[in-house]
CSV table of C-alpha atoms in Angstrom, one decimal:
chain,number,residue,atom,x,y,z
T,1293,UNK,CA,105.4,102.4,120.7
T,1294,UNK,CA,107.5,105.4,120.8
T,1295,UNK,CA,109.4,106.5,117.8
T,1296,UNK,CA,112.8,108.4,117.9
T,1297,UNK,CA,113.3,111.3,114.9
T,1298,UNK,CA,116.7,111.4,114.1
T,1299,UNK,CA,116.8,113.6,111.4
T,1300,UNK,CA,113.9,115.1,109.3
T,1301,UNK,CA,113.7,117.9,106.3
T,1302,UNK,CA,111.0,120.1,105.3
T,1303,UNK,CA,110.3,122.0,101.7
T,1304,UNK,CA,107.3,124.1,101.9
T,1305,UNK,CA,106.1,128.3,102.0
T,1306,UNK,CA,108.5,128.7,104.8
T,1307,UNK,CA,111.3,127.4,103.5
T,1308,UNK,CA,113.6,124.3,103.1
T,1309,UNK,CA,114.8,123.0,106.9
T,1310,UNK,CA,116.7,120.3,107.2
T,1311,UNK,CA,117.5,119.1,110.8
T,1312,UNK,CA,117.4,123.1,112.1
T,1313,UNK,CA,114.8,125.8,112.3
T,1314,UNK,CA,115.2,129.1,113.0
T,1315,UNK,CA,111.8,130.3,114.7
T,1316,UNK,CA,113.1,133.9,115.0
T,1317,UNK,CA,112.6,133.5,110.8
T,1318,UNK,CA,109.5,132.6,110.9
T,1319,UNK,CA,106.8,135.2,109.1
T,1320,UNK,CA,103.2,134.3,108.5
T,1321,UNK,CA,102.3,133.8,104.6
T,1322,UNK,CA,100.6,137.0,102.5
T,1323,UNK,CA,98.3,136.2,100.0
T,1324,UNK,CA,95.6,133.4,99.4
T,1325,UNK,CA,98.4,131.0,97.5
T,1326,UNK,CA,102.0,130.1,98.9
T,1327,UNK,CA,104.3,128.1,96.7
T,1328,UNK,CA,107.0,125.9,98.2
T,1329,UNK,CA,110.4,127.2,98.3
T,1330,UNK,CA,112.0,124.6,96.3
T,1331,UNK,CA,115.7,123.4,96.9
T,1332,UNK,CA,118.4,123.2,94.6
T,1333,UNK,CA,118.3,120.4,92.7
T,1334,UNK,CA,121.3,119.7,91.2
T,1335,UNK,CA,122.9,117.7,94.4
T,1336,UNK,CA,120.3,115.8,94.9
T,1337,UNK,CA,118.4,114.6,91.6
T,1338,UNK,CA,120.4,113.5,88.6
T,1339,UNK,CA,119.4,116.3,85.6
T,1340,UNK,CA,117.8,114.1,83.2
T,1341,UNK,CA,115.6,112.2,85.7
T,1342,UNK,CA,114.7,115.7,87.0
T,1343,UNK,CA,113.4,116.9,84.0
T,1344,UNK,CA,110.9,114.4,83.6
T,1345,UNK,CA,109.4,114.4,87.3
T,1346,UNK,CA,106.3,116.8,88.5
T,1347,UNK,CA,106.5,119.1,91.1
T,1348,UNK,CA,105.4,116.6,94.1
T,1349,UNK,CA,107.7,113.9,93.1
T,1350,UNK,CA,110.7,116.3,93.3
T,1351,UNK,CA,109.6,117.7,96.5
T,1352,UNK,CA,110.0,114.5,97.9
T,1353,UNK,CA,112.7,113.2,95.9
T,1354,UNK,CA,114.4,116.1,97.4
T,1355,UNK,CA,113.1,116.0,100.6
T,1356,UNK,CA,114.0,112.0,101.4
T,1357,UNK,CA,117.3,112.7,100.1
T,1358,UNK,CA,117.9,116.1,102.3
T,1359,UNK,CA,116.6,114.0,105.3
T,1360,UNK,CA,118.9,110.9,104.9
T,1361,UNK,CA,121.7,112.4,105.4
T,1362,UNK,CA,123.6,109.1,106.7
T,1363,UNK,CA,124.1,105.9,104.6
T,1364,UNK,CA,122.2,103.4,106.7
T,1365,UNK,CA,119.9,100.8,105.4
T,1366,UNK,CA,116.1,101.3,105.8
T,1367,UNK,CA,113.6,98.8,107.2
T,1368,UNK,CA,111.0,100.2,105.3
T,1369,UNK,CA,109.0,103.7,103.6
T,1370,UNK,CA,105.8,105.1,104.5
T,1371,UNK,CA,104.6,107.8,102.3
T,1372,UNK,CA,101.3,109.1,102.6
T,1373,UNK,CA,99.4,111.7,100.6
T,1374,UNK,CA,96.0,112.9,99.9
T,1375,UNK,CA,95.8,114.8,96.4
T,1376,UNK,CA,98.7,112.6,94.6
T,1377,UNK,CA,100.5,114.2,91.9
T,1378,UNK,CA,97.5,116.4,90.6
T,1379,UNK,CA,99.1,118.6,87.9
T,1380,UNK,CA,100.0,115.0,86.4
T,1381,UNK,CA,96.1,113.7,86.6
T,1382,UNK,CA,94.6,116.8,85.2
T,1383,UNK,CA,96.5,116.6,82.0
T,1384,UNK,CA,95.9,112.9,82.0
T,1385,UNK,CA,92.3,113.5,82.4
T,1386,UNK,CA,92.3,116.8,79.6
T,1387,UNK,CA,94.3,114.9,77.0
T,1388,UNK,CA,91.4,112.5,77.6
T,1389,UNK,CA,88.6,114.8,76.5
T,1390,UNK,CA,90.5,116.7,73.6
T,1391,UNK,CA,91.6,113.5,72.1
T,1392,UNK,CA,88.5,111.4,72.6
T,1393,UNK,CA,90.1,108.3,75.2
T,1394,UNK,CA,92.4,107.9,71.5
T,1395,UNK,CA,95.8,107.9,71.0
T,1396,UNK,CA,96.8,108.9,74.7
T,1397,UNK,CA,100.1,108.6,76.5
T,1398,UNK,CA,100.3,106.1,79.1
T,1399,UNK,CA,103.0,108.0,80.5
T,1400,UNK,CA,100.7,111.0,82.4
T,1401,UNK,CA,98.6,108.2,83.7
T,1402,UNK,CA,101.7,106.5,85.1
T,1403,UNK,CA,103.0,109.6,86.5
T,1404,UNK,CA,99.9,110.4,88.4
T,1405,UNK,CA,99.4,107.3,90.7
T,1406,UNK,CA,99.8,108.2,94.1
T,1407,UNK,CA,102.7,106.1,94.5
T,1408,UNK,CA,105.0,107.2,92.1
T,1409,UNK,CA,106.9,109.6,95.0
T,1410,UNK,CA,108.0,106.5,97.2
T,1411,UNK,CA,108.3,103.9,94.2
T,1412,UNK,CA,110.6,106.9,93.0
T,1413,UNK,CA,113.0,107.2,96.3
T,1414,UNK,CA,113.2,103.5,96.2
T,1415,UNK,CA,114.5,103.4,93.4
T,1416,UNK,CA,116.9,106.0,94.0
T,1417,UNK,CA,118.5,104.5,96.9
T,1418,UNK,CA,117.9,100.7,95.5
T,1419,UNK,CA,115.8,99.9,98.9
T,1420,UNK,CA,113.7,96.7,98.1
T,1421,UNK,CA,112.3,96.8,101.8
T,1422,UNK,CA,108.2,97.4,102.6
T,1423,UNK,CA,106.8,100.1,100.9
T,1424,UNK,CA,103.6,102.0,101.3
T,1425,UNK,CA,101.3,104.7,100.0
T,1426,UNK,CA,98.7,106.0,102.1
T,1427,UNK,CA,95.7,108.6,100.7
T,1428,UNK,CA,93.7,108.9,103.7
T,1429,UNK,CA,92.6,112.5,103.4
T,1430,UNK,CA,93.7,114.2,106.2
T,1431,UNK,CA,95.1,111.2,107.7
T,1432,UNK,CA,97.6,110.3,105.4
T,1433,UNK,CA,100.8,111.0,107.2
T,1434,UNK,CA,99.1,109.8,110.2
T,1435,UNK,CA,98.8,106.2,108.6
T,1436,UNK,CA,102.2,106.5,107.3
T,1437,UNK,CA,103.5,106.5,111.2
T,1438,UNK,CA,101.6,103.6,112.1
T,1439,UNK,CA,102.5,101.8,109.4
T,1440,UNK,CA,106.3,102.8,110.5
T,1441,UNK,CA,105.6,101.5,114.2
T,1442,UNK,CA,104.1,98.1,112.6
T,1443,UNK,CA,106.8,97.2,110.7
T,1444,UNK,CA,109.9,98.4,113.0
T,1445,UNK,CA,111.1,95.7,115.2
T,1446,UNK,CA,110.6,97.4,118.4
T,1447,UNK,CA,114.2,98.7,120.2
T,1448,UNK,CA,116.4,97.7,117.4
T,1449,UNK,CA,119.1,99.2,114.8
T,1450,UNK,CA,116.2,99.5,111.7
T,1451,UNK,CA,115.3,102.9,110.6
T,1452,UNK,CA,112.4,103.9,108.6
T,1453,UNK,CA,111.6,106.6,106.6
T,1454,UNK,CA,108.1,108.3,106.7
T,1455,UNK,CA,106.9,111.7,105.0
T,1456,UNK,CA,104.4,113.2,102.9
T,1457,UNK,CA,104.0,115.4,99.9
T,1458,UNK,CA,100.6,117.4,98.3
T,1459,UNK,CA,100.9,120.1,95.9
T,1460,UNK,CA,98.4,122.8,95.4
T,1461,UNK,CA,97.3,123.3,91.3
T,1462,UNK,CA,95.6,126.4,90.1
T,1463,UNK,CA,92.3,124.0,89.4
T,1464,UNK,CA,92.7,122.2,92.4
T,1465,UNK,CA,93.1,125.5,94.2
T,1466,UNK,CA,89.5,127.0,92.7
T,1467,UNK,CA,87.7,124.1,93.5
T,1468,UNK,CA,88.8,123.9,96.7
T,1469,UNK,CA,88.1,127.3,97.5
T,1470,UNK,CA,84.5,127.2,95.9
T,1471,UNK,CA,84.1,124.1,98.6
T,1472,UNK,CA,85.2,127.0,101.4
T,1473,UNK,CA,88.6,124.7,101.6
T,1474,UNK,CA,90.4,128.3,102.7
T,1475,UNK,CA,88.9,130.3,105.8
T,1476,UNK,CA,88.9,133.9,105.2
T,1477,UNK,CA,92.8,135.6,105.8
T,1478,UNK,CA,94.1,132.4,105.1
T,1479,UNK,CA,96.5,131.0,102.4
T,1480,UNK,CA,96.7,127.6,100.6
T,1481,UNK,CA,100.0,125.7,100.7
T,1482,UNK,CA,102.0,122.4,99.5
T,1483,UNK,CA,105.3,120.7,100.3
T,1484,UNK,CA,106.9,117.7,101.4
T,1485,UNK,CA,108.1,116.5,104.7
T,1486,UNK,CA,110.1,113.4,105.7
T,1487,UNK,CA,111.6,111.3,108.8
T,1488,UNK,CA,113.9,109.0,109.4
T,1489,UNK,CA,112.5,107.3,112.8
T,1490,UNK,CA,113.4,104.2,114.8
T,1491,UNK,CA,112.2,102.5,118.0
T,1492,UNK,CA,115.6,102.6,119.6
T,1493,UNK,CA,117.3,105.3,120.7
T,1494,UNK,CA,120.3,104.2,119.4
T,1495,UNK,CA,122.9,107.6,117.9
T,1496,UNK,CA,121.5,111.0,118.0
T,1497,UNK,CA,118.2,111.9,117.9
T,1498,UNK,CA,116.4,115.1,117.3
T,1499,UNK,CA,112.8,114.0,119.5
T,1500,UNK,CA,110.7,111.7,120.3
T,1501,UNK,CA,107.1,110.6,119.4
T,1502,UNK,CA,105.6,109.5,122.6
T,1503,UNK,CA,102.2,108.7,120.7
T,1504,UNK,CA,99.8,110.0,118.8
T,1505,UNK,CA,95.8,109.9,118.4
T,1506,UNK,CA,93.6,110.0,115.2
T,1507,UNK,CA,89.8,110.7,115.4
T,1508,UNK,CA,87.4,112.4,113.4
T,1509,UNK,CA,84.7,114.5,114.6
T,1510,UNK,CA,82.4,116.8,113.3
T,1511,UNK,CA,81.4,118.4,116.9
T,1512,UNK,CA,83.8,120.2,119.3
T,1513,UNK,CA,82.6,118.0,122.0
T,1514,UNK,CA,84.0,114.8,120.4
T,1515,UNK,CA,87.1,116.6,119.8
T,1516,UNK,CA,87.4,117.7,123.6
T,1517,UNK,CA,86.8,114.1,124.8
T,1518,UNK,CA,89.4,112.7,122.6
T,1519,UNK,CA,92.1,115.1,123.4
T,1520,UNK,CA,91.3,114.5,127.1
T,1521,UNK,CA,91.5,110.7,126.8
T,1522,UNK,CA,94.8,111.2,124.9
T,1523,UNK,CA,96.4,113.6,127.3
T,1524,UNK,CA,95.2,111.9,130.4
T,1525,UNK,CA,97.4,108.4,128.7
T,1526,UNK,CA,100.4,110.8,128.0
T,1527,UNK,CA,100.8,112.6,131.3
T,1528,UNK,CA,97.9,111.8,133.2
T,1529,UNK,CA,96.6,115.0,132.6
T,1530,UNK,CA,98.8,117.6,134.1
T,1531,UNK,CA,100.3,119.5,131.3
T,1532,UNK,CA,103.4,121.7,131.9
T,1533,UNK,CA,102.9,125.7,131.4
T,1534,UNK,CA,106.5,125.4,129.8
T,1535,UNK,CA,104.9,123.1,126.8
T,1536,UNK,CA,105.0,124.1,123.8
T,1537,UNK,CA,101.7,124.1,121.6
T,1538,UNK,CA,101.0,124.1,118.0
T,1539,UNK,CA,97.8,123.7,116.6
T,1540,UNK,CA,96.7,123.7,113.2
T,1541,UNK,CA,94.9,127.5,112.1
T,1542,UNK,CA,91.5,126.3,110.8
T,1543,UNK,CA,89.8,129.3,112.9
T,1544,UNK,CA,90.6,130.7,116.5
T,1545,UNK,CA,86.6,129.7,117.1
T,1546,UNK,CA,87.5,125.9,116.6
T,1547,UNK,CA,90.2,126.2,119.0
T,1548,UNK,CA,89.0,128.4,121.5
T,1549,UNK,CA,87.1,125.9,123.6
T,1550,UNK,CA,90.4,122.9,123.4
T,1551,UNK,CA,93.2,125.3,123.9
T,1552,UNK,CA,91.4,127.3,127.0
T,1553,UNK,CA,90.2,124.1,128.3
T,1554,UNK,CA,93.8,121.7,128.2
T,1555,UNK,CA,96.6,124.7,127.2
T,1556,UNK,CA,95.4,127.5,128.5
T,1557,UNK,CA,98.8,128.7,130.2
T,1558,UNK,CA,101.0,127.6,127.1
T,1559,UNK,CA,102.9,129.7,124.4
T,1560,UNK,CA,100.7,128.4,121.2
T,1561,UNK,CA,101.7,128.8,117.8
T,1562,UNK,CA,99.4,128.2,115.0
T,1563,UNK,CA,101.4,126.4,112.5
T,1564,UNK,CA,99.8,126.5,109.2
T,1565,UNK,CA,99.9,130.3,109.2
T,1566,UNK,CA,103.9,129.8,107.8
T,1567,UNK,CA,103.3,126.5,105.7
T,1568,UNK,CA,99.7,127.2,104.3
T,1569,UNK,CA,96.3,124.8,104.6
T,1570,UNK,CA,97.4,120.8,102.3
T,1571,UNK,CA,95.9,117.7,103.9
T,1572,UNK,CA,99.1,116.6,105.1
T,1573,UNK,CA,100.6,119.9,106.6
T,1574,UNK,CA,100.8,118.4,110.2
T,1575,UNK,CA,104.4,117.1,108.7
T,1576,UNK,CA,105.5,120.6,108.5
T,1577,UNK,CA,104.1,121.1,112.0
T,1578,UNK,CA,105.7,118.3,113.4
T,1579,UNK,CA,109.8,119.8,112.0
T,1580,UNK,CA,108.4,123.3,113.6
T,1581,UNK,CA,107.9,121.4,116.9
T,1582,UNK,CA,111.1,119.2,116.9
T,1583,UNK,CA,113.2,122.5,115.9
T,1584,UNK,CA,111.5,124.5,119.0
T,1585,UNK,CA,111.4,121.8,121.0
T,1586,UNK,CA,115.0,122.8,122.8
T,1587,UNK,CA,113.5,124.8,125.7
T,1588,UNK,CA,110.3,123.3,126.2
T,1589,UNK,CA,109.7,120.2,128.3
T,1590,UNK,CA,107.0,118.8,126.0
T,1591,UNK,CA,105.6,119.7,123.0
T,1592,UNK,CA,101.7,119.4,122.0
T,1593,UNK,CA,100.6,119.2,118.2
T,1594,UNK,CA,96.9,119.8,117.8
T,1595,UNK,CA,96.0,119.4,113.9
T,1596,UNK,CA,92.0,118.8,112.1
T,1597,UNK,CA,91.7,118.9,108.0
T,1598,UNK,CA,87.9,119.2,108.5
T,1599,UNK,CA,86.5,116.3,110.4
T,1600,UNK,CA,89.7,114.8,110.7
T,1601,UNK,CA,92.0,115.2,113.8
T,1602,UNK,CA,95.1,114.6,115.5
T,1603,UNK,CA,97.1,115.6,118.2
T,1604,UNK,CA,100.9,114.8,119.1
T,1605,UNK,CA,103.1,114.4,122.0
T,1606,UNK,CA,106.8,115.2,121.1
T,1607,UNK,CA,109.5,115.6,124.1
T,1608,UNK,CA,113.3,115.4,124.0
């Protein structure tokens, strides 16, 4: 089922993009930490409820809000995320120790569930429809789309709204780098992305989602095979040299084999060099390929988070 993107919004290392980027802007990240470049707030949440929400949840509080930019009712939310709000969990989890399980606050632990960003925008724009958190590792926005094709009547007037949010805390941050998390000349990121999709094409719409695949694989041969089978359903295998293609910057090694193999004439761009490595940074990749997408006939996403993959077809 394909799914039309009529307006999206982006907060993350690169900066906040609503419906527009500007790839002449674009400037990879310095350092081994990038921090999102947060919006102003004052529009968009109401001060008090602001002062009481962690960094994830007003990422996508903001981000949801920057995105739905026209009042029309929404079939549903998707939400996916891998770490949660983490800042929110680790005191939860400290006040535990120091205070002996005695005496705590019930209000970290509520804070911290995963699903406190989309049980937040619901709230916020009094939508009672399906809602749902997905923390599948590196497939968490990935979920969040099917789940959005599932539950949208196919070629009608319903809109959906799907995005993602991780955040990246100092602890979080030196585990994960102890783990090797962070290639060498690298830089670890967080934000918050979101959609508002349909299966009609109904108004103005930024791109299209033809489809999408999601595998893991621990071998490069299982990768190659799945993005053949994938690209051979899309366009029967005869890719465009005026595609564009992104792919996700784990290491030029990983890639070397796919992108000589299937892209090999194609201007590739390797995405998380502006937005930083989070589990569910494909979101940002998929705004930098709808906003360069005027131009290009097609555009390829290629994404992994470890063993997990994915690879998208966009197109106007």
């Amino acid at each position: 089922m394909k799914l039309y993107i009529h307006h999206y919004c982006s907060i993350s290392p690169a900066g906040v993009w609503v419906n527009d980027v500007d790839g002449q802007q674009l400037s990879a990240l310095q350092g081994a930490r990038a921090y999102a470049v947060e919006p102003d707030y004052a529009p968009l949440i109401p001060p008090m409820q602001l002062r009481r929400m962690s960094k994830p949840i007003r990422l996508g509080m903001a981000a949801a809000r920057l995105c739905l930019q026209e009042e029309r009712q929404l079939n549903s939310i998707h939400v996916g995320t891998a770490y949660g709000n983490l800042a929110d969990s680790e005191q939860f989890l400290q006040k535990m120790i120091v205070q002996e399980e005695q005496l705590l606050n019930p209000t970290a632990f509520i804070q911290s569930t995963h699903n406190t960003v989309s049980g937040q925008i619901a709230l916020a724009l009094g939508c009672n429809a399906h809602n749902m958190t997905f923390v599948h590792r590196g497939h968490s926005l990935e979920s969040a789309f099917v789940d959005a094709g599932l539950q949208l009547p196919a070629a009608s007037e319903a809109y959906a709204l799907v995005g993602a949010v991780d955040e990246c805390t100092d602890i979080a941050y030196e585990i994960l780098n102890d783990c090797g998390a962070f290639p060498p000349g690298s830089a670890a990121g967080e934000g918050a992305t979101f959609f508002q999709v349909s299966t009609g094409n109904q108004g103005p719409y930024k791109a299209v989602l033809n489809g999408f695949s999601m595998f893991r694989a621990s071998r490069i041969e299982e990768v190659i095979t799945a993005v053949d089978t994938f690209i051979q359903q899309q366009v029967a295998g005869s890719i465009d040299p005026a595609d564009l293609v992104l792919y996700g910057s784990d290491s030029e090694e990983r890639y070397g084999d796919l992108c000589t193999r299937f892209f090999a004439g194609n201007r590739r761009i390797p995405f998380k060099d502006y937005c930083g490595i989070f589990p569910s940074s494909i979101g940002f990749g998929i705004c930098l390929g709808v906003g360069l997408l005027p131009g290009h006939g097609h555009c390829w996403i290629l994404n992994n988070e470890g063993d997990y993959w994915s690879i998208w077809h966009l197109s106007r």
